[in-house]
Coordinates of N, CA and C in Angstrom, one line a residue:
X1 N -28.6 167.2 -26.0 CA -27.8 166.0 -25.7 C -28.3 165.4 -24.4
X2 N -28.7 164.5 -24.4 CA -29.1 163.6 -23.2 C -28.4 163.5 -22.2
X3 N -27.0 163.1 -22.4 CA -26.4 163.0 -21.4 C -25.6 164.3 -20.4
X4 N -26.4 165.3 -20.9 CA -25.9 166.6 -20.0 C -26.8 166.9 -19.5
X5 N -26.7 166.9 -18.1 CA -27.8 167.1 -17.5 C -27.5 169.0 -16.5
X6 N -26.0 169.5 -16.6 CA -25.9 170.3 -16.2 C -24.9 170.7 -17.2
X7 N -24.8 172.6 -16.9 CA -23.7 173.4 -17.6 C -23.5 174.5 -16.9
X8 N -22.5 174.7 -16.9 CA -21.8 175.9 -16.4 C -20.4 176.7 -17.2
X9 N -21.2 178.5 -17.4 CA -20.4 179.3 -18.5 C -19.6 180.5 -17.6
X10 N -18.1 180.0 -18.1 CA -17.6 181.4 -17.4 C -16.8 182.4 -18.3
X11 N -17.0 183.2 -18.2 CA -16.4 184.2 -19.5 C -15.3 184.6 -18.3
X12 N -14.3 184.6 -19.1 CA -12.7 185.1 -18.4 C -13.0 186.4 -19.0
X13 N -12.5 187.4 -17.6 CA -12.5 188.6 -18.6 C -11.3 189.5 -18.4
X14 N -10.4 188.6 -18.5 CA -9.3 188.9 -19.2 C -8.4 187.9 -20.3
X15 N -7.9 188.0 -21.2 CA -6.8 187.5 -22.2 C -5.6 186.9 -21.1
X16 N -5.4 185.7 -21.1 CA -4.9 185.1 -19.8 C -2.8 185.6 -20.4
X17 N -3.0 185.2 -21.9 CA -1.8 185.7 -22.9 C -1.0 187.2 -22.5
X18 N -1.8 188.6 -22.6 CA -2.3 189.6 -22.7 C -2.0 190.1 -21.1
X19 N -2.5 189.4 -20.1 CA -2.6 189.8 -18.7 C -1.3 189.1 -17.4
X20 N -0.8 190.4 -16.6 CA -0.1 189.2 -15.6 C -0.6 187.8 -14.9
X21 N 0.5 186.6 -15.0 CA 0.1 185.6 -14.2 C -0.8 186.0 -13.2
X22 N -1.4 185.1 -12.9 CA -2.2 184.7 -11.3 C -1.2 183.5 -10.8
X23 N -0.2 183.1 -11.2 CA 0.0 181.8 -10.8 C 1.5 182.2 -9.4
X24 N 0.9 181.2 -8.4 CA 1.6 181.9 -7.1 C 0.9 182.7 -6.1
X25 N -0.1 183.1 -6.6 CA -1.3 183.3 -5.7 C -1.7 182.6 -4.7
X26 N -2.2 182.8 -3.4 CA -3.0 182.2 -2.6 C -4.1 181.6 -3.1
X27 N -4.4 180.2 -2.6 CA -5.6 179.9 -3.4 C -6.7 180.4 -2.1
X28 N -8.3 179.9 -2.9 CA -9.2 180.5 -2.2 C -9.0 180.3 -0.4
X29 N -8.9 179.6 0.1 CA -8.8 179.0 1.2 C -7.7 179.8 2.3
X30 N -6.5 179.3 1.8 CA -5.4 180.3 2.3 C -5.7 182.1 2.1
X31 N -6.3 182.6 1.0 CA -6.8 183.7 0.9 C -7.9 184.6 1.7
X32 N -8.8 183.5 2.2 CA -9.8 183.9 2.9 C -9.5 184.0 4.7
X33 N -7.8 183.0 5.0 CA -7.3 183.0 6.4 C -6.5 183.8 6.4
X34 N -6.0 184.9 5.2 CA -5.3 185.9 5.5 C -6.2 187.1 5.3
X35 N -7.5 187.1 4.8 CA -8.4 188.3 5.3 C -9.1 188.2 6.3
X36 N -9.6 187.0 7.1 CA -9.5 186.9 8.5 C -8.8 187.5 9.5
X37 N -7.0 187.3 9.3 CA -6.3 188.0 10.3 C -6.3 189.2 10.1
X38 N -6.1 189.6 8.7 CA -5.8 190.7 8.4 C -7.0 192.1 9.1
X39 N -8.3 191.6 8.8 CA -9.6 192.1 9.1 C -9.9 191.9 10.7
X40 N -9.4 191.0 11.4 CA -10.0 191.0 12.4 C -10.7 191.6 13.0
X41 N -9.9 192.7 13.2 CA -10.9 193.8 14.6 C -11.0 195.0 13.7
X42 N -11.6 194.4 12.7 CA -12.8 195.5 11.8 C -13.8 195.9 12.2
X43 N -14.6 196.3 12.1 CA -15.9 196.9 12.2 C -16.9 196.0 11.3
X44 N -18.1 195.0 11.6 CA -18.6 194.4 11.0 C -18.1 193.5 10.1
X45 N -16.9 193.0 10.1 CA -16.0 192.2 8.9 C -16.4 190.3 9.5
X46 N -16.8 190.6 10.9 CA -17.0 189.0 10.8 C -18.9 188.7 10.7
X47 N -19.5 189.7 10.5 CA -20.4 189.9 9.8 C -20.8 189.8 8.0
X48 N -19.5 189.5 7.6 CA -19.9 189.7 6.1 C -20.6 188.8 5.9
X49 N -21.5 189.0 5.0 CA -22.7 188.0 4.4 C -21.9 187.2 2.9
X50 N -20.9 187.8 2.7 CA -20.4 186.8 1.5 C -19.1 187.8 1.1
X51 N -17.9 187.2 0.7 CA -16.8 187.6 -0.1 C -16.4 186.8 -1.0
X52 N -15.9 187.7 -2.3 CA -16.1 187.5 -3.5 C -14.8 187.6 -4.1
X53 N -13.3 186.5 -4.0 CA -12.3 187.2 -4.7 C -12.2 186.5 -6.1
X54 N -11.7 187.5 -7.0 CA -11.5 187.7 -8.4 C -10.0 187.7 -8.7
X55 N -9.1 186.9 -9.0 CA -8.2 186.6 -9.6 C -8.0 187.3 -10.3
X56 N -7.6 188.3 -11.0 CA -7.3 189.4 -12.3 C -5.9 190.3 -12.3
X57 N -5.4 189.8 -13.0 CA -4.3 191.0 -13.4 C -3.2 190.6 -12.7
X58 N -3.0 189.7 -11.7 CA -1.8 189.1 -11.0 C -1.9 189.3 -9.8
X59 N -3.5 189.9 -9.3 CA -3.6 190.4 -8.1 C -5.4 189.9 -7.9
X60 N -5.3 190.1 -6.2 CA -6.5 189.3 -5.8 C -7.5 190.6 -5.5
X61 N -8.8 191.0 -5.7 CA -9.5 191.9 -6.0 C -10.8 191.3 -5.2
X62 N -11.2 192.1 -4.0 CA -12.3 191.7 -3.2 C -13.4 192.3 -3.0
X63 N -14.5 191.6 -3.5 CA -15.9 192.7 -2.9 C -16.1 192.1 -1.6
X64 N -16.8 192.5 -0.8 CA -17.5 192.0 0.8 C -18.7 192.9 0.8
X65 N -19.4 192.1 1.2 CA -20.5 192.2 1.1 C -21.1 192.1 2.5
X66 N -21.8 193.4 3.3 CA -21.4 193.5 4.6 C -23.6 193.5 4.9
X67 N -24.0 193.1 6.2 CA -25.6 193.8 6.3 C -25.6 195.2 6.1
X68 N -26.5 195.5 5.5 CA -27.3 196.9 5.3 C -27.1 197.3 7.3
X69 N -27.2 197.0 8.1 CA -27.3 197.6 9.7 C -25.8 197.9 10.0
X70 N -25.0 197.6 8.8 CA -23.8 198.1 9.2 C -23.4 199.4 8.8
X71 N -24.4 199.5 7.8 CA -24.0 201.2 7.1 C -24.2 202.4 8.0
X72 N -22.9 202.8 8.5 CA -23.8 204.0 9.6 C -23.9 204.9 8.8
X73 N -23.2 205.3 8.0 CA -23.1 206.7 6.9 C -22.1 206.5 5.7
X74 N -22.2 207.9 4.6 CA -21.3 207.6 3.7 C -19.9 207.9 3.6
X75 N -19.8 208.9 5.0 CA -18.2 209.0 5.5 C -17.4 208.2 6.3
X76 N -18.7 207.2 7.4 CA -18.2 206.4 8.2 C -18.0 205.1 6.8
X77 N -19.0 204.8 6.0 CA -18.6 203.6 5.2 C -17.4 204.1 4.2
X78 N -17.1 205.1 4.1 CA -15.7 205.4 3.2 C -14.2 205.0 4.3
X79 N -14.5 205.3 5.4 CA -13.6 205.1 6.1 C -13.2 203.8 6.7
X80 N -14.3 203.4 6.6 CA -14.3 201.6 6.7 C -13.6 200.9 5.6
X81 N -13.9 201.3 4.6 CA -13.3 200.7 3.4 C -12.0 201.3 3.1
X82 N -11.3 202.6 3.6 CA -10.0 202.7 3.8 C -9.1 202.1 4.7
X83 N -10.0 201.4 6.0 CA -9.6 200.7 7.1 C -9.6 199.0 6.7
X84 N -9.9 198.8 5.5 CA -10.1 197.6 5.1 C -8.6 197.7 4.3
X85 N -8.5 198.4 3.6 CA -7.6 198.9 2.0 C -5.9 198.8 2.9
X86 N -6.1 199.6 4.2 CA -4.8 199.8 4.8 C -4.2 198.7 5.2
X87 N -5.3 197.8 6.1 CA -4.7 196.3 6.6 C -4.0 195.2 6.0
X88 N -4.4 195.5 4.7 CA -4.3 194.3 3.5 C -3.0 195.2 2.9
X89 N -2.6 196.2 3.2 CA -1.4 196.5 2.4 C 0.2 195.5 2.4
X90 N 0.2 195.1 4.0 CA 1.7 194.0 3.7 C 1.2 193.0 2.9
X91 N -0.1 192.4 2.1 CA -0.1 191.7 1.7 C -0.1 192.1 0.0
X92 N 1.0 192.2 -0.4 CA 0.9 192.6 -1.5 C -0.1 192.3 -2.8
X93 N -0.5 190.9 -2.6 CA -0.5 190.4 -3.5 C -2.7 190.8 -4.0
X94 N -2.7 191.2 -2.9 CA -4.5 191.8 -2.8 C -4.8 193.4 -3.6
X95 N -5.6 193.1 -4.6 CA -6.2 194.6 -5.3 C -7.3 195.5 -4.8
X96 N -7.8 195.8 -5.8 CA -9.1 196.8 -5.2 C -9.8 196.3 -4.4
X97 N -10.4 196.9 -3.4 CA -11.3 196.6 -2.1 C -12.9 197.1 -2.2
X98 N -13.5 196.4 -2.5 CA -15.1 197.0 -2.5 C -16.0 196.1 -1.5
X99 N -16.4 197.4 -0.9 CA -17.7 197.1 0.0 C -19.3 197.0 -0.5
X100 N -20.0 196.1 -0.4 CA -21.6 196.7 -1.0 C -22.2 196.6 1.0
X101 N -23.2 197.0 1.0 CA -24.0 196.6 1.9 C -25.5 196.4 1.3
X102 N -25.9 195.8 2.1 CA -27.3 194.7 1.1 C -27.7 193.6 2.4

């Protein structure tokens, strides 16, 4: 078709019918100034190279994606990520917490 010059495919992967609302959620924006406060005086959190939230199941679900110079080990990065998991707890409305480093 000529007149398409671009496309974009997103597979929902969930049954929106099937699954809790999302609706009443923070949108992206308000979402990312309440893991700001929440994270603040993290360890490398205002270093993240990118976060990624996922809308699913009625709850907001975050990877962060931190530099590789932040990995000191695999007990200190477990504990980071339970230090991440604990802060976000009054905010109910946030799910799983995943760290990559890269």
């Amino acid at each position: 078709v000529d007149e398409i010059s671009d496309v974009t495919v997103h597979v929902d992967p969930e049954d929106d019918e099937d699954a809790p609302s999302c609706v009443g959620l923070p949108l992206r924006d308000e979402a990312l100034r309440d893991l700001r406060a929440a994270w603040s005086g993290t360890q490398c959190f205002a270093q993240a190279e990118r976060v990624l939230l996922h809308y699913l199941s009625g709850r907001i679900s975050i990877d962060v994606v931190l530099p590789l110079d932040c990995y000191p080990g695999r007990s200190e990065a477990a504990a980071l990520k339970a230090e991440l998991e604990r802060a976000l707890r009054p905010l109910r409305y946030y799910g799983k917490v995943r760290v990559f480093y890269g």
